[in-house]
Tab-separated table of C-alpha atoms in Angstrom:
chain	number	residue	atom	x	y	z
A	1	MET	CA	8.176	-44.148	-9.612
A	2	MET	CA	11.810	-43.122	-9.148
A	3	LYS	CA	11.640	-40.757	-12.141
A	4	THR	CA	8.545	-39.075	-10.715
A	5	THR	CA	10.212	-38.609	-7.318
A	6	ILE	CA	13.359	-37.110	-8.851
A	7	MET	CA	11.261	-34.873	-11.087
A	8	MET	CA	9.197	-33.616	-8.116
A	9	LEU	CA	12.351	-32.912	-6.102
A	10	GLY	CA	13.762	-30.948	-9.040
A	11	ILE	CA	10.600	-28.864	-9.332
A	12	LEU	CA	10.584	-28.165	-5.593
A	13	ALA	CA	14.254	-27.133	-5.693
A	14	CYS	CA	13.563	-24.705	-8.547
A	15	CYS	CA	10.593	-23.196	-6.737
A	16	GLY	CA	12.598	-22.795	-3.544
A	17	ALA	CA	15.345	-20.965	-5.418
A	18	CYS	CA	12.935	-18.379	-6.809
A	19	THR	CA	12.690	-15.138	-4.899
A	20	GLN	CA	9.776	-12.794	-4.836
A	21	GLU	CA	10.382	-9.700	-6.945
A	22	GLU	CA	11.143	-6.727	-4.710
A	23	LYS	CA	8.774	-3.804	-5.061
A	24	PRO	CA	10.459	-0.414	-5.437
A	25	LEU	CA	10.386	1.939	-2.463
A	26	ILE	CA	8.828	5.258	-3.470
A	27	GLU	CA	9.432	8.513	-1.597
A	28	ALA	CA	6.992	11.420	-1.810
A	29	GLU	CA	5.428	14.409	-0.131
A	30	ALA	CA	1.851	13.543	0.751
A	31	THR	CA	-1.231	14.750	2.547
A	32	VAL	CA	-3.220	12.469	4.823
A	33	MET	CA	-6.945	12.923	4.221
A	34	TYR	CA	-10.114	11.655	5.836
A	35	THR	CA	-12.712	11.247	3.121
A	36	GLY	CA	-15.611	10.180	5.304
A	37	ASP	CA	-17.071	7.077	6.833
A	38	MET	CA	-17.169	4.123	4.444
A	39	ALA	CA	-20.675	3.280	5.644
A	40	LEU	CA	-21.761	6.663	4.277
A	41	ASP	CA	-20.030	6.296	0.873
A	42	GLY	CA	-16.724	7.784	2.044
A	43	CYS	CA	-13.356	6.103	1.529
A	44	GLY	CA	-11.904	6.429	5.027
A	45	TRP	CA	-8.245	7.425	5.395
A	46	LEU	CA	-6.298	8.070	2.183
A	47	ILE	CA	-3.052	9.740	1.255
A	48	ALA	CA	-2.895	12.207	-1.608
A	49	ILE	CA	0.268	12.400	-3.695
A	50	ASN	CA	0.378	14.719	-6.725
A	51	ASP	CA	-3.424	14.844	-7.008
A	52	GLU	CA	-3.701	11.037	-6.900
A	53	PHE	CA	-5.232	9.132	-3.980
A	54	PHE	CA	-3.860	5.958	-2.389
A	55	ARG	CA	-5.276	3.666	0.302
A	56	PRO	CA	-2.624	3.059	2.996
A	57	GLU	CA	-2.871	-0.440	4.434
A	58	ASN	CA	-0.974	0.431	7.610
A	59	LEU	CA	-1.467	4.100	8.514
A	60	LYS	CA	-0.541	4.575	12.182
A	61	GLU	CA	-3.126	6.159	14.489
A	62	ASP	CA	-0.778	9.106	15.219
A	63	PHE	CA	-0.968	10.112	11.555
A	64	LYS	CA	-4.751	9.899	11.206
A	65	VAL	CA	-5.172	13.667	11.138
A	66	ASP	CA	-7.100	15.274	8.270
A	67	ASP	CA	-4.936	17.477	5.998
A	68	LEU	CA	-1.724	16.374	7.743
A	69	GLU	CA	1.310	17.036	5.535
A	70	VAL	CA	3.881	14.230	5.605
A	71	TYR	CA	6.846	12.668	3.869
A	72	VAL	CA	6.125	9.048	3.088
A	73	HIS	CA	8.153	6.064	1.868
A	74	TYR	CA	5.852	3.393	0.469
A	75	THR	CA	5.504	0.469	-1.892
A	76	LEU	CA	2.578	-0.330	-4.131
A	77	SER	CA	0.813	-3.311	-2.609
A	78	GLY	CA	-1.090	-4.298	-5.700
A	79	GLY	CA	-4.800	-4.428	-6.139
A	80	VAL	CA	-7.283	-1.646	-5.708
A	81	TYR	CA	-9.560	-0.485	-2.926
A	82	SER	CA	-13.139	0.206	-3.993
A	83	CYS	CA	-15.224	2.639	-2.004
A	84	GLY	CA	-17.778	5.403	-2.433
A	85	MET	CA	-20.312	5.772	-5.174
A	86	GLY	CA	-18.915	5.232	-8.669
A	87	ASN	CA	-15.263	5.016	-7.591
A	88	ALA	CA	-13.239	2.945	-10.054
A	89	GLY	CA	-10.779	1.954	-7.324
A	90	ILE	CA	-7.874	3.389	-5.390
A	91	SER	CA	-4.409	1.801	-5.467
A	92	ARG	CA	-3.310	0.190	-2.215
A	93	VAL	CA	0.051	1.084	-0.673
A	94	SER	CA	2.113	-0.197	2.215
A	95	ILE	CA	3.778	2.565	4.229
A	96	GLU	CA	7.384	1.782	5.114
A	97	GLN	CA	8.107	5.123	6.814
A	98	ILE	CA	6.104	8.269	7.461
A	99	VAL	CA	7.200	11.541	9.124
A	100	LEU	CA	5.756	15.044	9.496
A	101	ARG	CA	6.704	17.700	6.950
């Protein structure tokens, strides 16, 4: 019983010492785009960076303007966002900072 308790405490201490890997902050010029209502096979609000689309998880209302040119600092959130007919998925991003160009 004592060995099990000590072993469990050791495992918990190791887990508590682990830190989550930091995701790199990416800076880019982007265009905010409205691709249509999701109920009608659109993908909602996306940002386009170098001809690639991303689904922002936290796009502020002030920036929900179609064809708005911005500078954005973001991290890849992981996972993909599926929308529209035949879309293989759009990478999700978390916006850290966004300003007008």
